[in-house]
Amino acid sequence: MIAYINGRKRVLAEDDLGKNLLSFLRDELGLTGAKNGCGIGACGACTVLVNNRPVRSCRKAVADIVDANVLTIEGLAREDGSLHPLQQAFADAGAIQCGFCTPGMVLTAHALLLANHEPTRAEIRRAISGNLCRCTGYQQIIDAIESAAKFYR
Amino acid sequence: MSEKHKAWRNDAYAKVTGRAQYAGDLRFHGMLHAVPVYTDFVHARIRRIDAAAALRSPGVVRVITARDVPGSVTFGQILRDYRMLADDKVRFNGDVAAVVVAETRERAIAVIPLVKIEAEELPPLLDPDEAMKPGAPLVHEGHGSNVVNHHKVRRGDAAAALRACDHVIEQEFRTQLIEHAYLETETAVAVPRPDGVTEIYASTQHPFSTRRFVAALLGVPLADVEVRTVPIGGGFGGKDDTVSVVAARAALAAKLTGRPVRIAYDREWSMRESYKRHPYRIRYRMGFSSSGRIEACEVRVVADAGAYCSVTPWVTWRSTVQCCGPYDVPNVHCDVYGVYTNNVVTGAMRGFGSPQINFAVEQLVEMAAERCGMSATEFRKRNMVRQGSVTITGQKLDTHTVSLEQALDSTLRGIGYHGKHAKCSFGKSGSDELYGIGYAISYRGMSLGAEGMDFNSAVINVQFDGSILLEAAVHENGQGAESAMVLICAEQLGVDKQRIRYRMPSTANIPDGGTTVASRGTIMGGGAVANAARALKARLAELLAAKLECPPDRVRFSNDRILGADDVHALTWPEAMQQLFLAQEYPYSFGTFKAPQVSWDEHTGQGKAYFTWVYGCQAVELTVNKRTGRVKLLGMSATHEVGKAVNHAMVLGQFYGGMAMGTGYALFEEIHNDGGLVRNANFNHYRIPRATDLPEMTGIIIENPDPNSPTGAKGVGEPTNELMAPAIANAIYNATGVRHFSLPIRVRPLTGEERA
Ligand code: FES
Ligand code: FES
């Protein structure tokens, strides 16, 4: 069985299928960008994209990614390490404070912008409403997402 | 986005790419995992802890209890009452009786039920008013009383003035227990080093405090513990005692096993054990004249400290100093008590004793204004502090710009208050939605004030190629403290900020600068950086004067160059450093900043409480649905005095984050304390504001550089989080005509008759 993780093909062992996806990504693949903020699917800090849809990895098993494309925050920047325009927009808008919600927030926003190139601010609010941020009040996060939309058009 | 308003952070790249390594992301060879073992009790005398069955389980390395502690099992920032491992008693449900250390975290969790704790249950003390009564059972027998502290203000003769004045409003207010809800839970890794030092990586906002806790539990000198800085997932005042205790337990486990040990808290453990914001019961009697002048205030506050002291005396001290809000009140009689109970511990949280007080005072002044038949704004303006005013503790406000009125006017203008106020529903509306707008103002003493030692230091270590290593004893909690230090250093030295690397300081290479709370990072750490930079420039000027053919006092630093009296004689920054290398001189500087003198008389409650103050105003527009009581926020606006904005976008980020957190305090958040048990210990039941709960926000920054601050800058973290609850309460009143005196505000739907 295989999955594509950040564009790379990866063989999944039978033993892995029952494992929690967040722990698997963090502890076995070393992809620690996804965070555990609650462990029960209530905060969005563990968000990764599976086939371009945001998924709470703390509530998923490895079996759920068989044959799927998984994008974690580590896979969003360019090969040369330069930032994706959405990431750059987060940095420029002041959307990052403690950064703990940032990976999940960026990926949720990426999924939104892939599907909707011209979201209104209200649509952005709805899209990120499952991603908690305690630091920013979301204002500059929404600014960032709004300003990055043009790069998806 | 204009360059000025573009955010800049030295850690943005690491955080936005997921590369930033928080404590829980670090891995060490041979690392073990430890977990806490709680008890089923709220208050109990421990008889026996039996870990034999747990120890026999596969993968379990060790079970640690208070008996294994080589140092002191108790410690604390003020009183040393905190049981890092419960020994004699369980004092609250978050007390930890044992720590299981195992090869994997899963194994450690699996054996928790096998640790048997026998104890004799004691009746829990859950009501601070009851706990204060003489003869009440004691939470800490050694303390002799459940009263942790009693602060006062005595000014004029409040009793006589209250008897003599035209009107008296008497009102009780209650505020609730809330959680910081930083997204990252308490996490610590302890690594035993070959040289005998225990190295700590922890989600702490106060590495020096963590070091003290660890050293106390291990019974070693401070120099034998090194707390290294890692990014933390939010603090808000909450990443001190609890995570320090967690780190101390990890350190003990590392010491006993000789291997690195990580403790990473589940959210449920975090919310069960971590300290919270104090719930207050506040009773006011405010007397005022018909012409709208406040004559007297009598204030009594009882704050629930929970099971351990933590920083309750400091939190309640700020409430005491600011108990009348930003108003000039000639007669004050104020008593503020912190009281032990068997509830979850309370301690520092962003705002630190002011959100509770402001919730009360900013409604009281509006109630008084209404009684006088005067607008709330007019009433405030008649009583507010101004340039040269004397505070209720006898401090003259004449060493900085008192910009309270400016903050108020700017917020109200920005949100269009006056026009909109006329449209408020006051309970009457043709539709289901009632409209209201409201606001609140405050002043806030900067930094620690007379509550603590207030000094800081910084090191600027320029390399001979011109690159710069900077460190300061302030902590990056997410607010952008490091970036602020870098920007201050760059501006002072006239160099490009890209030259500067902030060297994440450890407790082993920078002197103890205290805690990064109290909105003191920028003013204190920035002050130390500025002083270090000035010393460095003086030294460079002396060494380079001959080369630049001018006297040292004419040497200038700008645009990455060091210049003489004219623009002809100039060295690029790297050239200048090369000159120093040839002269065998170090471009190295250590700077300190000590807060100007403050004073306090505990008996009279008089003194120069803080060396400087900031001023702010926040406003909100909302609707309330008559049928459901649902509050919908339409817009929010804030103005705050910051002295000088070092990083514009980050300052606004503090505004927005503070307003959002204040909204949660006003409308959503409350720990359900059920007989001493925290019932809603995760985000499914503890509701913090989501993007869809919040409206668009705007912020206006006032800059009056403060002569008491080496950079002119003051602080902004907390003032932004102390005003939204009263602003929302006032707006809800203007919408519904109903006052709410307890938090969180739950608006009762109107009955059919009332709706008519
Ligand atoms: S950790 Fe998965 S939603 Fe919170
Ligand atoms: S930046 Fe801290 S939780 Fe979002």
JSON list of C-alpha atoms in Angstrom, two decimals, chain B residues 58-239:
[
{"chain": "B", "resi": 58, "resn": "PRO", "atom": "CA", "xyz": [6.52, -3.92, 30.54]},
{"chain": "B", "resi": 59, "resn": "GLY", "atom": "CA", "xyz": [8.15, -0.74, 29.37]},
{"chain": "B", "resi": 60, "resn": "VAL", "atom": "CA", "xyz": [7.85, 1.02, 32.72]},
{"chain": "B", "resi": 61, "resn": "VAL", "atom": "CA", "xyz": [11.19, 2.32, 33.92]},
{"chain": "B", "resi": 62, "resn": "ARG", "atom": "CA", "xyz": [10.32, 4.10, 37.10]},
{"chain": "B", "resi": 63, "resn": "VAL", "atom": "CA", "xyz": [7.47, 5.51, 39.16]},
{"chain": "B", "resi": 64, "resn": "ILE", "atom": "CA", "xyz": [8.43, 8.66, 41.01]},
{"chain": "B", "resi": 65, "resn": "THR", "atom": "CA", "xyz": [6.74, 10.07, 44.10]},
{"chain": "B", "resi": 66, "resn": "ALA", "atom": "CA", "xyz": [7.55, 12.81, 46.60]},
{"chain": "B", "resi": 67, "resn": "ARG", "atom": "CA", "xyz": [9.78, 10.32, 48.47]},
{"chain": "B", "resi": 68, "resn": "ASP", "atom": "CA", "xyz": [12.23, 10.31, 45.59]},
{"chain": "B", "resi": 69, "resn": "VAL", "atom": "CA", "xyz": [12.85, 14.05, 45.73]},
{"chain": "B", "resi": 70, "resn": "PRO", "atom": "CA", "xyz": [16.43, 14.92, 46.63]},
{"chain": "B", "resi": 71, "resn": "GLY", "atom": "CA", "xyz": [15.72, 18.63, 47.04]},
{"chain": "B", "resi": 72, "resn": "SER", "atom": "CA", "xyz": [12.63, 20.45, 48.18]},
{"chain": "B", "resi": 73, "resn": "VAL", "atom": "CA", "xyz": [9.27, 19.11, 47.12]},
{"chain": "B", "resi": 74, "resn": "THR", "atom": "CA", "xyz": [7.73, 22.54, 47.62]},
{"chain": "B", "resi": 75, "resn": "PHE", "atom": "CA", "xyz": [8.55, 25.73, 45.80]},
{"chain": "B", "resi": 76, "resn": "GLY", "atom": "CA", "xyz": [6.86, 28.90, 44.61]},
{"chain": "B", "resi": 77, "resn": "GLN", "atom": "CA", "xyz": [7.48, 32.30, 43.11]},
{"chain": "B", "resi": 78, "resn": "ILE", "atom": "CA", "xyz": [6.33, 34.10, 46.27]},
{"chain": "B", "resi": 79, "resn": "LEU", "atom": "CA", "xyz": [5.33, 31.57, 48.94]},
{"chain": "B", "resi": 80, "resn": "ARG", "atom": "CA", "xyz": [7.02, 28.19, 48.75]},
{"chain": "B", "resi": 81, "resn": "ASP", "atom": "CA", "xyz": [3.78, 26.27, 49.05]},
{"chain": "B", "resi": 82, "resn": "TYR", "atom": "CA", "xyz": [3.51, 24.56, 45.68]},
{"chain": "B", "resi": 83, "resn": "ARG", "atom": "CA", "xyz": [3.81, 20.77, 45.95]},
{"chain": "B", "resi": 84, "resn": "MET", "atom": "CA", "xyz": [5.67, 19.73, 42.84]},
{"chain": "B", "resi": 85, "resn": "LEU", "atom": "CA", "xyz": [4.63, 16.21, 43.85]},
{"chain": "B", "resi": 86, "resn": "ALA", "atom": "CA", "xyz": [1.86, 15.82, 46.41]},
{"chain": "B", "resi": 87, "resn": "ASP", "atom": "CA", "xyz": [3.36, 14.61, 49.68]},
{"chain": "B", "resi": 88, "resn": "ASP", "atom": "CA", "xyz": [1.17, 15.17, 52.73]},
{"chain": "B", "resi": 89, "resn": "LYS", "atom": "CA", "xyz": [-2.12, 16.17, 51.16]},
{"chain": "B", "resi": 90, "resn": "VAL", "atom": "CA", "xyz": [-3.99, 16.52, 47.92]},
{"chain": "B", "resi": 91, "resn": "ARG", "atom": "CA", "xyz": [-4.94, 20.19, 47.82]},
{"chain": "B", "resi": 92, "resn": "PHE", "atom": "CA", "xyz": [-6.70, 20.30, 44.49]},
{"chain": "B", "resi": 93, "resn": "ASN", "atom": "CA", "xyz": [-7.73, 17.87, 41.82]},
{"chain": "B", "resi": 94, "resn": "GLY", "atom": "CA", "xyz": [-4.75, 18.81, 39.67]},
{"chain": "B", "resi": 95, "resn": "ASP", "atom": "CA", "xyz": [-2.19, 17.74, 42.27]},
{"chain": "B", "resi": 96, "resn": "VAL", "atom": "CA", "xyz": [0.16, 15.09, 40.94]},
{"chain": "B", "resi": 97, "resn": "ALA", "atom": "CA", "xyz": [0.85, 12.17, 43.27]},
{"chain": "B", "resi": 98, "resn": "ALA", "atom": "CA", "xyz": [3.27, 10.28, 41.06]},
{"chain": "B", "resi": 99, "resn": "VAL", "atom": "CA", "xyz": [5.02, 10.36, 37.72]},
{"chain": "B", "resi": 100, "resn": "VAL", "atom": "CA", "xyz": [5.25, 7.24, 35.57]},
{"chain": "B", "resi": 101, "resn": "VAL", "atom": "CA", "xyz": [8.36, 7.02, 33.40]},
{"chain": "B", "resi": 102, "resn": "ALA", "atom": "CA", "xyz": [8.31, 4.54, 30.52]},
{"chain": "B", "resi": 103, "resn": "GLU", "atom": "CA", "xyz": [9.91, 3.72, 27.21]},
{"chain": "B", "resi": 104, "resn": "THR", "atom": "CA", "xyz": [6.93, 5.13, 25.32]},
{"chain": "B", "resi": 105, "resn": "ARG", "atom": "CA", "xyz": [4.25, 7.61, 26.20]},
{"chain": "B", "resi": 106, "resn": "GLU", "atom": "CA", "xyz": [1.57, 5.05, 25.38]},
{"chain": "B", "resi": 107, "resn": "ARG", "atom": "CA", "xyz": [3.03, 2.59, 27.88]},
{"chain": "B", "resi": 108, "resn": "ALA", "atom": "CA", "xyz": [3.26, 5.25, 30.55]},
{"chain": "B", "resi": 109, "resn": "ILE", "atom": "CA", "xyz": [-0.38, 6.25, 30.05]},
{"chain": "B", "resi": 110, "resn": "ALA", "atom": "CA", "xyz": [-1.49, 2.62, 30.07]},
{"chain": "B", "resi": 111, "resn": "VAL", "atom": "CA", "xyz": [-0.21, 1.99, 33.58]},
{"chain": "B", "resi": 112, "resn": "ILE", "atom": "CA", "xyz": [-1.59, 5.13, 35.23]},
{"chain": "B", "resi": 113, "resn": "PRO", "atom": "CA", "xyz": [-4.57, 3.19, 36.65]},
{"chain": "B", "resi": 114, "resn": "LEU", "atom": "CA", "xyz": [-2.17, 0.71, 38.24]},
{"chain": "B", "resi": 115, "resn": "VAL", "atom": "CA", "xyz": [-0.77, 3.32, 40.61]},
{"chain": "B", "resi": 116, "resn": "LYS", "atom": "CA", "xyz": [-2.92, 3.03, 43.72]},
{"chain": "B", "resi": 117, "resn": "ILE", "atom": "CA", "xyz": [-3.36, 6.03, 45.95]},
{"chain": "B", "resi": 118, "resn": "GLU", "atom": "CA", "xyz": [-4.87, 5.59, 49.37]},
{"chain": "B", "resi": 119, "resn": "ALA", "atom": "CA", "xyz": [-6.02, 8.75, 51.06]},
{"chain": "B", "resi": 120, "resn": "GLU", "atom": "CA", "xyz": [-8.42, 10.00, 53.64]},
{"chain": "B", "resi": 121, "resn": "GLU", "atom": "CA", "xyz": [-10.81, 12.48, 52.11]},
{"chain": "B", "resi": 122, "resn": "LEU", "atom": "CA", "xyz": [-11.18, 15.87, 53.74]},
{"chain": "B", "resi": 123, "resn": "PRO", "atom": "CA", "xyz": [-14.08, 18.24, 53.21]},
{"chain": "B", "resi": 124, "resn": "PRO", "atom": "CA", "xyz": [-13.12, 20.54, 50.34]},
{"chain": "B", "resi": 125, "resn": "LEU", "atom": "CA", "xyz": [-13.08, 24.32, 50.75]},
{"chain": "B", "resi": 126, "resn": "LEU", "atom": "CA", "xyz": [-14.56, 25.68, 47.57]},
{"chain": "B", "resi": 127, "resn": "ASP", "atom": "CA", "xyz": [-15.96, 29.07, 48.52]},
{"chain": "B", "resi": 128, "resn": "PRO", "atom": "CA", "xyz": [-13.39, 31.79, 49.23]},
{"chain": "B", "resi": 129, "resn": "ASP", "atom": "CA", "xyz": [-15.80, 33.73, 51.43]},
{"chain": "B", "resi": 130, "resn": "GLU", "atom": "CA", "xyz": [-16.26, 30.64, 53.60]},
{"chain": "B", "resi": 131, "resn": "ALA", "atom": "CA", "xyz": [-12.55, 29.90, 53.55]},
{"chain": "B", "resi": 132, "resn": "MET", "atom": "CA", "xyz": [-11.82, 33.37, 54.94]},
{"chain": "B", "resi": 133, "resn": "LYS", "atom": "CA", "xyz": [-13.98, 32.88, 58.00]},
{"chain": "B", "resi": 134, "resn": "PRO", "atom": "CA", "xyz": [-12.19, 32.28, 61.27]},
{"chain": "B", "resi": 135, "resn": "GLY", "atom": "CA", "xyz": [-12.21, 28.61, 62.19]},
{"chain": "B", "resi": 136, "resn": "ALA", "atom": "CA", "xyz": [-12.42, 27.40, 58.59]},
{"chain": "B", "resi": 137, "resn": "PRO", "atom": "CA", "xyz": [-10.29, 24.31, 57.94]},
{"chain": "B", "resi": 138, "resn": "LEU", "atom": "CA", "xyz": [-6.91, 25.24, 56.46]},
{"chain": "B", "resi": 139, "resn": "VAL", "atom": "CA", "xyz": [-5.65, 24.42, 53.00]},
{"chain": "B", "resi": 140, "resn": "HIS", "atom": "CA", "xyz": [-2.09, 25.00, 54.20]},
{"chain": "B", "resi": 141, "resn": "GLU", "atom": "CA", "xyz": [-1.81, 24.35, 57.90]},
{"chain": "B", "resi": 142, "resn": "GLY", "atom": "CA", "xyz": [1.59, 26.01, 58.00]},
{"chain": "B", "resi": 143, "resn": "HIS", "atom": "CA", "xyz": [0.23, 29.32, 56.68]},
{"chain": "B", "resi": 144, "resn": "GLY", "atom": "CA", "xyz": [-2.05, 29.71, 59.71]},
{"chain": "B", "resi": 145, "resn": "SER", "atom": "CA", "xyz": [-4.94, 31.13, 57.68]},
{"chain": "B", "resi": 146, "resn": "ASN", "atom": "CA", "xyz": [-6.52, 30.75, 54.28]},
{"chain": "B", "resi": 147, "resn": "VAL", "atom": "CA", "xyz": [-5.94, 34.41, 53.52]},
{"chain": "B", "resi": 148, "resn": "VAL", "atom": "CA", "xyz": [-2.95, 34.55, 51.20]},
{"chain": "B", "resi": 149, "resn": "ASN", "atom": "CA", "xyz": [-2.73, 38.32, 51.20]},
{"chain": "B", "resi": 150, "resn": "HIS", "atom": "CA", "xyz": [-4.63, 41.50, 52.01]},
{"chain": "B", "resi": 151, "resn": "HIS", "atom": "CA", "xyz": [-3.89, 44.72, 50.13]},
{"chain": "B", "resi": 152, "resn": "LYS", "atom": "CA", "xyz": [-5.43, 48.09, 50.89]},
{"chain": "B", "resi": 153, "resn": "VAL", "atom": "CA", "xyz": [-5.79, 51.62, 49.71]},
{"chain": "B", "resi": 154, "resn": "ARG", "atom": "CA", "xyz": [-6.66, 54.26, 52.29]},
{"chain": "B", "resi": 155, "resn": "ARG", "atom": "CA", "xyz": [-7.13, 57.73, 50.90]},
{"chain": "B", "resi": 156, "resn": "GLY", "atom": "CA", "xyz": [-9.18, 60.52, 52.45]},
{"chain": "B", "resi": 157, "resn": "ASP", "atom": "CA", "xyz": [-12.27, 59.47, 54.36]},
{"chain": "B", "resi": 158, "resn": "ALA", "atom": "CA", "xyz": [-14.45, 57.29, 52.14]},
{"chain": "B", "resi": 159, "resn": "ALA", "atom": "CA", "xyz": [-17.09, 56.53, 54.78]},
{"chain": "B", "resi": 160, "resn": "ALA", "atom": "CA", "xyz": [-17.73, 60.20, 55.53]},
{"chain": "B", "resi": 161, "resn": "ALA", "atom": "CA", "xyz": [-17.69, 61.19, 51.88]},
{"chain": "B", "resi": 162, "resn": "LEU", "atom": "CA", "xyz": [-20.17, 58.42, 51.01]},
{"chain": "B", "resi": 163, "resn": "ARG", "atom": "CA", "xyz": [-22.52, 59.69, 53.73]},
{"chain": "B", "resi": 164, "resn": "ALA", "atom": "CA", "xyz": [-22.29, 63.23, 52.42]},
{"chain": "B", "resi": 165, "resn": "CYS", "atom": "CA", "xyz": [-22.56, 62.82, 48.66]},
{"chain": "B", "resi": 166, "resn": "ASP", "atom": "CA", "xyz": [-25.69, 63.18, 46.48]},
{"chain": "B", "resi": 167, "resn": "HIS", "atom": "CA", "xyz": [-25.78, 59.64, 45.11]},
{"chain": "B", "resi": 168, "resn": "VAL", "atom": "CA", "xyz": [-24.37, 56.27, 46.04]},
{"chain": "B", "resi": 169, "resn": "ILE", "atom": "CA", "xyz": [-24.44, 53.23, 43.81]},
{"chain": "B", "resi": 170, "resn": "GLU", "atom": "CA", "xyz": [-23.86, 49.94, 45.49]},
{"chain": "B", "resi": 171, "resn": "GLN", "atom": "CA", "xyz": [-23.22, 46.96, 43.28]},
{"chain": "B", "resi": 172, "resn": "GLU", "atom": "CA", "xyz": [-21.68, 43.51, 43.35]},
{"chain": "B", "resi": 173, "resn": "PHE", "atom": "CA", "xyz": [-19.85, 42.04, 40.38]},
{"chain": "B", "resi": 174, "resn": "ARG", "atom": "CA", "xyz": [-18.61, 38.53, 39.76]},
{"chain": "B", "resi": 175, "resn": "THR", "atom": "CA", "xyz": [-16.05, 37.34, 37.30]},
{"chain": "B", "resi": 176, "resn": "GLN", "atom": "CA", "xyz": [-15.40, 33.75, 36.32]},
{"chain": "B", "resi": 177, "resn": "LEU", "atom": "CA", "xyz": [-12.56, 31.28, 36.21]},
{"chain": "B", "resi": 178, "resn": "ILE", "atom": "CA", "xyz": [-10.97, 31.21, 32.78]},
{"chain": "B", "resi": 179, "resn": "GLU", "atom": "CA", "xyz": [-8.19, 29.36, 31.05]},
{"chain": "B", "resi": 180, "resn": "HIS", "atom": "CA", "xyz": [-5.32, 30.84, 29.03]},
{"chain": "B", "resi": 181, "resn": "ALA", "atom": "CA", "xyz": [-5.96, 28.29, 26.30]},
{"chain": "B", "resi": 182, "resn": "TYR", "atom": "CA", "xyz": [-2.53, 28.64, 24.71]},
{"chain": "B", "resi": 183, "resn": "LEU", "atom": "CA", "xyz": [-2.63, 26.26, 21.77]},
{"chain": "B", "resi": 184, "resn": "GLU", "atom": "CA", "xyz": [0.46, 24.40, 22.94]},
{"chain": "B", "resi": 185, "resn": "THR", "atom": "CA", "xyz": [0.11, 22.47, 26.18]},
{"chain": "B", "resi": 186, "resn": "GLU", "atom": "CA", "xyz": [2.79, 22.26, 28.86]},
{"chain": "B", "resi": 187, "resn": "THR", "atom": "CA", "xyz": [5.74, 20.35, 27.49]},
{"chain": "B", "resi": 188, "resn": "ALA", "atom": "CA", "xyz": [9.24, 19.86, 28.83]},
{"chain": "B", "resi": 189, "resn": "VAL", "atom": "CA", "xyz": [12.27, 17.79, 27.97]},
{"chain": "B", "resi": 190, "resn": "ALA", "atom": "CA", "xyz": [15.07, 17.29, 30.48]},
{"chain": "B", "resi": 191, "resn": "VAL", "atom": "CA", "xyz": [18.44, 16.08, 29.29]},
{"chain": "B", "resi": 192, "resn": "PRO", "atom": "CA", "xyz": [21.13, 14.99, 31.76]},
{"chain": "B", "resi": 193, "resn": "ARG", "atom": "CA", "xyz": [24.43, 16.35, 30.49]},
{"chain": "B", "resi": 194, "resn": "PRO", "atom": "CA", "xyz": [27.76, 14.59, 31.03]},
{"chain": "B", "resi": 195, "resn": "ASP", "atom": "CA", "xyz": [29.06, 17.56, 33.02]},
{"chain": "B", "resi": 196, "resn": "GLY", "atom": "CA", "xyz": [26.29, 17.08, 35.58]},
{"chain": "B", "resi": 197, "resn": "VAL", "atom": "CA", "xyz": [24.14, 19.93, 34.37]},
{"chain": "B", "resi": 198, "resn": "THR", "atom": "CA", "xyz": [20.48, 19.23, 33.65]},
{"chain": "B", "resi": 199, "resn": "GLU", "atom": "CA", "xyz": [19.42, 20.86, 30.43]},
{"chain": "B", "resi": 200, "resn": "ILE", "atom": "CA", "xyz": [15.76, 21.86, 29.99]},
{"chain": "B", "resi": 201, "resn": "TYR", "atom": "CA", "xyz": [13.77, 22.59, 26.85]},
{"chain": "B", "resi": 202, "resn": "ALA", "atom": "CA", "xyz": [10.31, 23.66, 27.89]},
{"chain": "B", "resi": 203, "resn": "SER", "atom": "CA", "xyz": [7.27, 25.64, 26.80]},
{"chain": "B", "resi": 204, "resn": "THR", "atom": "CA", "xyz": [8.02, 28.23, 29.45]},
{"chain": "B", "resi": 205, "resn": "GLN", "atom": "CA", "xyz": [7.72, 31.99, 29.16]},
{"chain": "B", "resi": 206, "resn": "HIS", "atom": "CA", "xyz": [9.98, 32.49, 32.14]},
{"chain": "B", "resi": 207, "resn": "PRO", "atom": "CA", "xyz": [13.12, 30.36, 31.83]},
{"chain": "B", "resi": 208, "resn": "PHE", "atom": "CA", "xyz": [14.59, 31.77, 35.04]},
{"chain": "B", "resi": 209, "resn": "SER", "atom": "CA", "xyz": [11.54, 30.77, 37.04]},
{"chain": "B", "resi": 210, "resn": "THR", "atom": "CA", "xyz": [11.65, 27.31, 35.48]},
{"chain": "B", "resi": 211, "resn": "ARG", "atom": "CA", "xyz": [15.30, 27.07, 36.46]},
{"chain": "B", "resi": 212, "resn": "ARG", "atom": "CA", "xyz": [14.45, 27.93, 40.07]},
{"chain": "B", "resi": 213, "resn": "PHE", "atom": "CA", "xyz": [11.72, 25.29, 40.24]},
{"chain": "B", "resi": 214, "resn": "VAL", "atom": "CA", "xyz": [13.98, 22.65, 38.71]},
{"chain": "B", "resi": 215, "resn": "ALA", "atom": "CA", "xyz": [16.94, 23.50, 40.94]},
{"chain": "B", "resi": 216, "resn": "ALA", "atom": "CA", "xyz": [14.70, 23.40, 44.03]},
{"chain": "B", "resi": 217, "resn": "LEU", "atom": "CA", "xyz": [13.28, 19.96, 43.26]},
{"chain": "B", "resi": 218, "resn": "LEU", "atom": "CA", "xyz": [16.69, 18.54, 42.39]},
{"chain": "B", "resi": 219, "resn": "GLY", "atom": "CA", "xyz": [18.37, 20.28, 45.33]},
{"chain": "B", "resi": 220, "resn": "VAL", "atom": "CA", "xyz": [21.13, 21.72, 43.14]},
{"chain": "B", "resi": 221, "resn": "PRO", "atom": "CA", "xyz": [22.51, 25.23, 42.61]},
{"chain": "B", "resi": 222, "resn": "LEU", "atom": "CA", "xyz": [21.05, 27.37, 39.82]},
{"chain": "B", "resi": 223, "resn": "ALA", "atom": "CA", "xyz": [24.23, 26.96, 37.79]},
{"chain": "B", "resi": 224, "resn": "ASP", "atom": "CA", "xyz": [23.59, 23.22, 37.53]},
{"chain": "B", "resi": 225, "resn": "VAL", "atom": "CA", "xyz": [20.42, 23.75, 35.53]},
{"chain": "B", "resi": 226, "resn": "GLU", "atom": "CA", "xyz": [20.36, 25.29, 32.08]},
{"chain": "B", "resi": 227, "resn": "VAL", "atom": "CA", "xyz": [17.01, 26.23, 30.60]},
{"chain": "B", "resi": 228, "resn": "ARG", "atom": "CA", "xyz": [17.35, 26.66, 26.85]},
{"chain": "B", "resi": 229, "resn": "THR", "atom": "CA", "xyz": [14.96, 28.81, 24.87]},
{"chain": "B", "resi": 230, "resn": "VAL", "atom": "CA", "xyz": [12.61, 27.18, 22.39]},
{"chain": "B", "resi": 231, "resn": "PRO", "atom": "CA", "xyz": [9.61, 28.68, 20.59]},
{"chain": "B", "resi": 232, "resn": "ILE", "atom": "CA", "xyz": [6.47, 28.39, 22.67]},
{"chain": "B", "resi": 233, "resn": "GLY", "atom": "CA", "xyz": [2.89, 28.03, 21.49]},
{"chain": "B", "resi": 234, "resn": "GLY", "atom": "CA", "xyz": [1.43, 30.92, 23.41]},
{"chain": "B", "resi": 235, "resn": "GLY", "atom": "CA", "xyz": [1.81, 32.03, 27.00]},
{"chain": "B", "resi": 236, "resn": "PHE", "atom": "CA", "xyz": [-0.48, 34.90, 28.02]},
{"chain": "B", "resi": 237, "resn": "GLY", "atom": "CA", "xyz": [1.00, 34.74, 31.50]},
{"chain": "B", "resi": 238, "resn": "GLY", "atom": "CA", "xyz": [0.15, 31.08, 31.81]},
{"chain": "B", "resi": 239, "resn": "LYS", "atom": "CA", "xyz": [3.45, 29.44, 30.98]}
]
